[in-house]
mmCIF file of C-alpha atoms and ligand atoms in Angstrom:
data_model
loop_
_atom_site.group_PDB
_atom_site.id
_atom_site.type_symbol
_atom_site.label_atom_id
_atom_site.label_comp_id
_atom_site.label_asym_id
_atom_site.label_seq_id
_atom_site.Cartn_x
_atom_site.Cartn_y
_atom_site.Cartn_z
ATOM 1 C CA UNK B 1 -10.102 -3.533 -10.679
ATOM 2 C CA UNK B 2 -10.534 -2.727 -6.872
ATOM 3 C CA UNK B 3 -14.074 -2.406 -6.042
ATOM 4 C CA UNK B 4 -15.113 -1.444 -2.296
ATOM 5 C CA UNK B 5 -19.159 -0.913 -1.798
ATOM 6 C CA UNK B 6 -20.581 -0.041 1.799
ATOM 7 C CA UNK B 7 -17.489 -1.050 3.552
ATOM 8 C CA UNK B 8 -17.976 -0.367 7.345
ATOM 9 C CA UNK B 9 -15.600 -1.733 10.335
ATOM 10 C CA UNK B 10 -16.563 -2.008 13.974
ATOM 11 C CA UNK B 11 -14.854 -2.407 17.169
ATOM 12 C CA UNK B 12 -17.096 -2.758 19.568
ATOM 13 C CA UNK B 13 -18.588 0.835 19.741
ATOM 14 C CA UNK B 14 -16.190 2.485 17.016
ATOM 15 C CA UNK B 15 -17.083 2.543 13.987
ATOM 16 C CA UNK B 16 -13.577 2.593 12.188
ATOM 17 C CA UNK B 17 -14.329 2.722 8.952
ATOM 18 C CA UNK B 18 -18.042 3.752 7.669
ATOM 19 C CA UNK B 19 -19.911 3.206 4.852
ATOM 20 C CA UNK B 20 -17.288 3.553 2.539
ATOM 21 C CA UNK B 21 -17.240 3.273 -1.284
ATOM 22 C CA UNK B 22 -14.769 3.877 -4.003
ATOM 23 C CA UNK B 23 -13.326 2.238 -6.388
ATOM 24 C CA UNK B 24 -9.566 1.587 -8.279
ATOM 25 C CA UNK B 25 -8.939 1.213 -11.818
ATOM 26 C CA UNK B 26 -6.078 -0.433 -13.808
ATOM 27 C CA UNK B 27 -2.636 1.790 -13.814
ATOM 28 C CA UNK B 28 -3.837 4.253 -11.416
ATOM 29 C CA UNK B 29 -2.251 5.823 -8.237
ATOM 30 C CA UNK B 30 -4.719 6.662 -5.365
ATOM 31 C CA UNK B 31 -4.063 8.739 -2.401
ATOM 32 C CA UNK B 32 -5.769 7.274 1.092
ATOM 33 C CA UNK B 33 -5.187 10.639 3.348
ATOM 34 C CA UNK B 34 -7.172 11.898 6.715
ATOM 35 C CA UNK B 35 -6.322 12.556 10.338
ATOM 36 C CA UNK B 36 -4.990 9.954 13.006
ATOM 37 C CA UNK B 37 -7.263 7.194 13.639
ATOM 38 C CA UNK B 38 -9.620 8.490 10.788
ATOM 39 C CA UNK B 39 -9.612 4.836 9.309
ATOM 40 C CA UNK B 40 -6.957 4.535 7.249
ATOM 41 C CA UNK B 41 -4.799 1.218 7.980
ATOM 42 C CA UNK B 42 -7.830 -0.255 9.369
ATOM 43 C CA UNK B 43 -9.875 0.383 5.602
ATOM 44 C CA UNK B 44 -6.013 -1.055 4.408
ATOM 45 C CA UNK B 45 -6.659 -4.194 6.644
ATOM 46 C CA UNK B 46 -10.082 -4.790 5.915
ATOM 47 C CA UNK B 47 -9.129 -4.935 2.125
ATOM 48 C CA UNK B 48 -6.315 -6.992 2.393
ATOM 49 C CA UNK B 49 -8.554 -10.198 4.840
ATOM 50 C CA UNK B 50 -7.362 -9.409 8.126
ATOM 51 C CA UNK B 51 -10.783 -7.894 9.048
ATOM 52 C CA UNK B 52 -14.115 -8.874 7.263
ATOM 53 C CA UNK B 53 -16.280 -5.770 6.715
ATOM 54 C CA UNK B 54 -19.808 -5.463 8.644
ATOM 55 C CA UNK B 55 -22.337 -7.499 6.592
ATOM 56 C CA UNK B 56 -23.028 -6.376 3.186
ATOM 57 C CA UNK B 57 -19.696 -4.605 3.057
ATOM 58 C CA UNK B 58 -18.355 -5.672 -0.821
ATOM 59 C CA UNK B 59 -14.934 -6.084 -1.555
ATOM 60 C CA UNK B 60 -14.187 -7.207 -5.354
ATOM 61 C CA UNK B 61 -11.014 -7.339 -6.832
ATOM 62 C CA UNK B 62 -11.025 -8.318 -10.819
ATOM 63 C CA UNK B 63 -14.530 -9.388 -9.985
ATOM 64 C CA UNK B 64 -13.625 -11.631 -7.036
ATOM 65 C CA UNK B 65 -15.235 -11.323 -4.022
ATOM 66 C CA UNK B 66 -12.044 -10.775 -1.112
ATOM 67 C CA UNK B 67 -14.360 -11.032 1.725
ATOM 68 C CA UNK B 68 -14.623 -14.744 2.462
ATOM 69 C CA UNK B 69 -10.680 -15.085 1.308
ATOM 70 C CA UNK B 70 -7.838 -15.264 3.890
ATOM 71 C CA UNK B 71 -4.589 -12.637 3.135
ATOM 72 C CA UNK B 72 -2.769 -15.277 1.597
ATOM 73 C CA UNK B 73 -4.816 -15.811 -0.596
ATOM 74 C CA UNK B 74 -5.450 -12.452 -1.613
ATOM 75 C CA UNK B 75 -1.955 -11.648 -2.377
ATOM 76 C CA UNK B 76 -1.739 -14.574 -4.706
ATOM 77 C CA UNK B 77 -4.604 -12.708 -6.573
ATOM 78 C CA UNK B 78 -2.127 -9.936 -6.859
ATOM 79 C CA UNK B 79 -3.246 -7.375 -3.880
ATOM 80 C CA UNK B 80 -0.104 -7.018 -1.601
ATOM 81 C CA UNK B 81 0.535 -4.515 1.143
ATOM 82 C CA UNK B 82 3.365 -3.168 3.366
ATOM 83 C CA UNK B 83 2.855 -1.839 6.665
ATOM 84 C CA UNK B 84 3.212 1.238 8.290
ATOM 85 C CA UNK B 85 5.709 -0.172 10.791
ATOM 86 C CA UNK B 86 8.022 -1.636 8.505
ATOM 87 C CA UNK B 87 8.359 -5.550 8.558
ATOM 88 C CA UNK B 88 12.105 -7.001 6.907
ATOM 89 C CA UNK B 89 13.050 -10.391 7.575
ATOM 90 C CA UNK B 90 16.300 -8.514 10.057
ATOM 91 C CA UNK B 91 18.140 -11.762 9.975
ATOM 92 C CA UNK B 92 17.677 -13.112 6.485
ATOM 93 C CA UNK B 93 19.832 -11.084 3.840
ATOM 94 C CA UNK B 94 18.748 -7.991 1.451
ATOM 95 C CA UNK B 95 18.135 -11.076 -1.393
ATOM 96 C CA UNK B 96 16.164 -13.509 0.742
ATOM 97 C CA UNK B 97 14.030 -11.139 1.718
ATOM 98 C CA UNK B 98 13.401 -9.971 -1.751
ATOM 99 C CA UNK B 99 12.843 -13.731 -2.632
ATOM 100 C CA UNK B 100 10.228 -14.089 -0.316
ATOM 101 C CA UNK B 101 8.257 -12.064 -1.602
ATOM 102 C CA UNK B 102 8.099 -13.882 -5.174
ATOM 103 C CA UNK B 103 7.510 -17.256 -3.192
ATOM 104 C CA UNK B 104 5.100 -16.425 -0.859
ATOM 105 C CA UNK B 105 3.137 -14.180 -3.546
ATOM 106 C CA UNK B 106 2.820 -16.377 -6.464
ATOM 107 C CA UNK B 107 -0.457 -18.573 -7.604
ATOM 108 C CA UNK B 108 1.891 -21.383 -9.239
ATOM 109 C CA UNK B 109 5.180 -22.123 -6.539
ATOM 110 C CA UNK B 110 8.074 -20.779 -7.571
ATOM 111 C CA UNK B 111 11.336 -22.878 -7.687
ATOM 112 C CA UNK B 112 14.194 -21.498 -5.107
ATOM 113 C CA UNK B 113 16.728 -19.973 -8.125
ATOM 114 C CA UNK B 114 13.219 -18.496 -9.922
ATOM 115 C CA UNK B 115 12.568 -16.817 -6.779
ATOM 116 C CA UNK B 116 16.203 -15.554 -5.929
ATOM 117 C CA UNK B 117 16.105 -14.533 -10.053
ATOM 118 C CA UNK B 118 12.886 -12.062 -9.396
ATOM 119 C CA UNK B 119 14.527 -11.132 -6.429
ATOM 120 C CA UNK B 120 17.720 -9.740 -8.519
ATOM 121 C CA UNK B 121 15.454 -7.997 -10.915
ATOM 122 C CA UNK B 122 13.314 -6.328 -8.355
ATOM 123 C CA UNK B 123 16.541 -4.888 -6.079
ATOM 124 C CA UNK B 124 17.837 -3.640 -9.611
ATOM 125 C CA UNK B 125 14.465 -1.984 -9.938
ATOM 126 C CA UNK B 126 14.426 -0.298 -6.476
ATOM 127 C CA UNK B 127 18.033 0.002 -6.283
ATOM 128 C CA UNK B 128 19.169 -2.021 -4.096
ATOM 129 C CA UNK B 129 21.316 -4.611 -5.946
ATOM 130 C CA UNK B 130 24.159 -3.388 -4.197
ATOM 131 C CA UNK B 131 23.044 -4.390 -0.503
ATOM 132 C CA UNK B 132 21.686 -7.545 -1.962
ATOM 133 C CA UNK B 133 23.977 -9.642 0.336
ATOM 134 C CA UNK B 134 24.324 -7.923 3.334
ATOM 135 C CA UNK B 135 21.624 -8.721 6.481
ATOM 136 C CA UNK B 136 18.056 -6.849 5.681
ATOM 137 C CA UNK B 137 18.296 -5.814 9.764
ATOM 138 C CA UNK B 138 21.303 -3.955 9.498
ATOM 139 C CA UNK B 139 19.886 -1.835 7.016
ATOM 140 C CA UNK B 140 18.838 2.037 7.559
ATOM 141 C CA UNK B 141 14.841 2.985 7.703
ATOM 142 C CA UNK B 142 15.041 4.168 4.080
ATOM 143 C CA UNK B 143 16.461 1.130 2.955
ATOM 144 C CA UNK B 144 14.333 -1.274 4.776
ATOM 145 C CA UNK B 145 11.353 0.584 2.995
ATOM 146 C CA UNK B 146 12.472 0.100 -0.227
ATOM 147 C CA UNK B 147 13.383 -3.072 0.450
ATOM 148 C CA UNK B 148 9.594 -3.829 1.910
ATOM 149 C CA UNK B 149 8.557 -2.247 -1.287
ATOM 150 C CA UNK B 150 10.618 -4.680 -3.519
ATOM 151 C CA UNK B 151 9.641 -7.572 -1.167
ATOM 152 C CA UNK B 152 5.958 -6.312 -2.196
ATOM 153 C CA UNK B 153 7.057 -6.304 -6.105
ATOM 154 C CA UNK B 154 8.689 -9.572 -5.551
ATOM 155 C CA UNK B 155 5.078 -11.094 -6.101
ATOM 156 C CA UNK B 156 4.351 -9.531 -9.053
ATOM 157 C CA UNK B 157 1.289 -7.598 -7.684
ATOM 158 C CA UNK B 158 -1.317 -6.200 -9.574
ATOM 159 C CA UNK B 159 -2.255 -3.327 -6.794
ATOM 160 C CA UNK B 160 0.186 -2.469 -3.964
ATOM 161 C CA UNK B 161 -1.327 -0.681 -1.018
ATOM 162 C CA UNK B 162 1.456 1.174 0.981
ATOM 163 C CA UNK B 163 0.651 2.894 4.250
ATOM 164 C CA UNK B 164 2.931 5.320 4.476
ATOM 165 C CA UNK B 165 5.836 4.289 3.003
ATOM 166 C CA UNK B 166 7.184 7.782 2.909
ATOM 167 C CA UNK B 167 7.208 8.552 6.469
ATOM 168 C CA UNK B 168 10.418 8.846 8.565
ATOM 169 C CA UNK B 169 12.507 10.002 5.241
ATOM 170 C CA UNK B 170 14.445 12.790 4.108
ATOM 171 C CA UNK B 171 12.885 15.084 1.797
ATOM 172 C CA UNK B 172 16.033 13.584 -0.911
ATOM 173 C CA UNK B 173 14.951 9.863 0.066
ATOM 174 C CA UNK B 174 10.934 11.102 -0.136
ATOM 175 C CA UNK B 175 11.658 12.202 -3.740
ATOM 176 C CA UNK B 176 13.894 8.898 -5.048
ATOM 177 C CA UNK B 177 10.769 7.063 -3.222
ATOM 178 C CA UNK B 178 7.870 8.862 -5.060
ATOM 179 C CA UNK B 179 10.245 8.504 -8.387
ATOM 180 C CA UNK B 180 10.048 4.400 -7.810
ATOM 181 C CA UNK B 181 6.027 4.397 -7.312
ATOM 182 C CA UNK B 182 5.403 6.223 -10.212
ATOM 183 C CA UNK B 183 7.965 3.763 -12.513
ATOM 184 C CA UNK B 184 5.941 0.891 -10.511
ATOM 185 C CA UNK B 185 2.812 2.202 -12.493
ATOM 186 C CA UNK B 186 4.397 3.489 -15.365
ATOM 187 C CA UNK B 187 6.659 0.626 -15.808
ATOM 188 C CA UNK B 188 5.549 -2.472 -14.522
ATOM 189 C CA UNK B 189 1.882 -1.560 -14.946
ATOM 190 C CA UNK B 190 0.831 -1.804 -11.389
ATOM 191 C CA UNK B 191 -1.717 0.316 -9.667
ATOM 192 C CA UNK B 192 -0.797 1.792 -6.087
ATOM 193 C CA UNK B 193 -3.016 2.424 -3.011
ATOM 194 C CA UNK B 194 -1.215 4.608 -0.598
ATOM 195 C CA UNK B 195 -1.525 6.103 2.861
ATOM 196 C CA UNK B 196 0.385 8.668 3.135
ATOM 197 C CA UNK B 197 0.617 12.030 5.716
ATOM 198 C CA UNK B 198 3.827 13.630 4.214
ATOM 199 C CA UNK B 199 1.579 15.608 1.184
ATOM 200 C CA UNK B 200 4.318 17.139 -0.855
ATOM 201 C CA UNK B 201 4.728 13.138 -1.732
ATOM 202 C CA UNK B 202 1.453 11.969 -2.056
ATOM 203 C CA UNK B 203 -0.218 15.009 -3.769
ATOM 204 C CA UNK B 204 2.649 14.862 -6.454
ATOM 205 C CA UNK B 205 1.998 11.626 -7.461
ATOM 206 C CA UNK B 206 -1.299 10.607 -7.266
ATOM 207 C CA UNK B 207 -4.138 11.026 -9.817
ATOM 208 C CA UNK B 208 -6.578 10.890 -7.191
ATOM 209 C CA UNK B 209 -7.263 11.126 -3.426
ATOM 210 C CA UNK B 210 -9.172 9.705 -1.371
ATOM 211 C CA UNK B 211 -10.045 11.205 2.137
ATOM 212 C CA UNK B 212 -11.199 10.051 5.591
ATOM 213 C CA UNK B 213 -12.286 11.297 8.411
ATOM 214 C CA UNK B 214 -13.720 9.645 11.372
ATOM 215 C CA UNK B 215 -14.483 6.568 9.409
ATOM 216 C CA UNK B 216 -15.765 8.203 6.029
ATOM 217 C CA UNK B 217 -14.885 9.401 3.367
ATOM 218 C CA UNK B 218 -15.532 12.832 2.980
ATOM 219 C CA UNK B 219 -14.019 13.721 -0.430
ATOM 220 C CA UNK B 220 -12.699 12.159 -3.665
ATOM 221 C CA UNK B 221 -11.313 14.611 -6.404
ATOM 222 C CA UNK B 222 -7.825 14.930 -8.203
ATOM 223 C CA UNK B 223 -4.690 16.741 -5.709
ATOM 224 C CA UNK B 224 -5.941 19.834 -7.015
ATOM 225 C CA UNK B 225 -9.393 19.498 -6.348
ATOM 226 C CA UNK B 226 -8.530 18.404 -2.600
ATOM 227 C CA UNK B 227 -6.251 20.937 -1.659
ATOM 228 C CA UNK B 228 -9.379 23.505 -2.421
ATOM 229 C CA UNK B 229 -12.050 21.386 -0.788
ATOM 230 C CA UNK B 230 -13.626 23.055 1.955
ATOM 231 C CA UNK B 231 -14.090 19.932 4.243
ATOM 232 C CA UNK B 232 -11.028 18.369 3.584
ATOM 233 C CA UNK B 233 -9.149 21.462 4.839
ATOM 234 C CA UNK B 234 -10.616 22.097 7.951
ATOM 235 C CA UNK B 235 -10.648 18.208 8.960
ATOM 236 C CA UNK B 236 -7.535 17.567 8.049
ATOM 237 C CA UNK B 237 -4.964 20.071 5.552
ATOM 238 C CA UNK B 238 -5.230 23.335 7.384
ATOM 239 C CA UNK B 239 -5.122 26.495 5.836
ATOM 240 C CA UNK B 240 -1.911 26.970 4.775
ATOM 241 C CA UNK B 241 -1.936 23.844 2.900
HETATM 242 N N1 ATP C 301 -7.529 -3.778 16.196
HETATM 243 C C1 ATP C 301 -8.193 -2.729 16.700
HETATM 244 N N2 ATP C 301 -8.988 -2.845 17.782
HETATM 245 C C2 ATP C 301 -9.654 -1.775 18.264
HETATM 246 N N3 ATP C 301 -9.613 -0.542 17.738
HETATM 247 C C3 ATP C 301 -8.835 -0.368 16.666
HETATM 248 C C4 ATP C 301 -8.086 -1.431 16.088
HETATM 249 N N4 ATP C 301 -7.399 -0.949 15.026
HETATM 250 C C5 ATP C 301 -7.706 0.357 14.945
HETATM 251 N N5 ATP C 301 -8.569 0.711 15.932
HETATM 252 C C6 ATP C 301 -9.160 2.038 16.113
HETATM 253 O O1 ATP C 301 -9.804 2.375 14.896
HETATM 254 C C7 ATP C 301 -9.606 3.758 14.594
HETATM 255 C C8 ATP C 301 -8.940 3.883 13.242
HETATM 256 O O2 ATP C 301 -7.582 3.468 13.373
HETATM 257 P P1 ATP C 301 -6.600 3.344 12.129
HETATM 258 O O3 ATP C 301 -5.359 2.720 12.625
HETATM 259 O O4 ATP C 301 -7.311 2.687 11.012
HETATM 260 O O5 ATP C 301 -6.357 4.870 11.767
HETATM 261 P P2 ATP C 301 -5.382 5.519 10.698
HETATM 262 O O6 ATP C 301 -6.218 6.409 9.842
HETATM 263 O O7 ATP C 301 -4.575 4.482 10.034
HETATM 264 O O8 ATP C 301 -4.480 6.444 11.637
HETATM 265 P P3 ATP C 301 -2.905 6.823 11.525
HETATM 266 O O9 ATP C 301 -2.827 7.938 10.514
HETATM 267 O O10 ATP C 301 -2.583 7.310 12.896
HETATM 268 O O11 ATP C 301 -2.152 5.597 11.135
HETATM 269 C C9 ATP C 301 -8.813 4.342 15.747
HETATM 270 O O12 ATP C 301 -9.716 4.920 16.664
HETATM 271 C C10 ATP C 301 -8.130 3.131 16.342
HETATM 272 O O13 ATP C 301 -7.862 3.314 17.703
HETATM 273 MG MG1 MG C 302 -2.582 4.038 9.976
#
């Protein structure tokens, strides 16, 4: 579904993300893990058209080349993100906000009560039908993530790419949160991408990681298989994890 091929990101001198390859298949969850500023958001952003990889960097989705396409565009093909600094519409209410997501997401536009309809079903799915009126802003962090999540499912993605959705929770809000992502997939049929650095969430979930460091990838194996890898631990796990 997701196909990245000798993706590489510059800024001036840094090379941000290099060389990297992997790929994502339908109805999977994928872990995107590594140390601070190993790449991360920056492999997130070059995915989703706000960078454009070094030349001869490939980025396919359903056999569409993203590269040339602007982030708009890209969602309407079904890739949609949230951010690791959580963006709600504060003044615009728990519903709008949800509703934005199925306008500004869709290939064909949406009518106003169509959108406001998928936004219903989506805060039922998160849980959040009960704030649905009240002002996204005045909502606590949890909240606002699951409401940037439902925002996300709003546009009926086909891949969601979350960088780390799970951090700045409780470890009771972590576990409702890694409940909804696996009943996006197992549910609703949609594959995740996530950042995350909290791995009690992440390594529960997932059926495969991916990990940075300094740019590339250094290892790609199930939870299991990452926990024990040599490199992985001493760039980034530590021993005791
Ligand atoms: N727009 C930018 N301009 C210049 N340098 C950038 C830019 N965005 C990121 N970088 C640099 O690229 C490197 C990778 O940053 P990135 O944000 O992708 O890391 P990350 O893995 O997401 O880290 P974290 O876990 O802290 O979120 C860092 O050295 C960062 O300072
Ligand atoms: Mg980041």
């Amino acid at each position: 579904m997701l196909e990245v091929d000798d993706v590489t990101k510059q800024f001036g001198g840094l090379v941000a993300v290099d060389d990297v390859d992997f790929e994502i298949g339908e109805g999977e969850i994928v872990g995107l893990i590594g140390p601070n500023g190993a790449g991360k958001t920056t492999l997130f952003n070059t995915i989703t058209g706000i960078f454009d990889p070094e030349p001869g960097g490939v980025v396919e989705f359903d056999g569409r080349n993203l590269v040339e396409l602007d982030t708009h565009e890209i969602a309407r093909l079904g890739v949609i993100r949230t951010f690791q600094i959580v963006r709600v519409f504060d003044e615009m209410t728990v519903l709008e906000n949800a509703a934005a997501g199925a306008i500004f997401g869709s290939e064909e536009s949406v009518s106003r009560s169509e959108a406001r309809e998928r936004g219903r079903e989506v805060l039922e799915f998160i849980g959040l039908a009960d704030k649905a009126d009240v002002e996204a802003g005045a909502l606590p962090i949890a909240r606002k993530k699951q409401l940037e999540l439902a925002r996300a499912l709003a546009a009926e993605p086909k891949l969601v790419l979350l960088d780390e959705i799970a951090s700045g929770l409780t470890p009771g809000e972590i576990e409702t949160l890694t409940d909804t992502i696996r009943r996006i997939r197992d549910e609703r049929g949609v594959s995740v991408f996530w950042i995350e650095h909290i791995m009690d969430a992440i390594m529960g979930v997932a059926d495969r990681i991916i990990v940075l460091n300094s740019g590339e990838k250094i290892a790609e194996d199930t939870p299991a298989g990452i926990r024990e890898n040599e490199a992985v631990v001493e760039a980034y796990l530590g021993e005791e994890a």
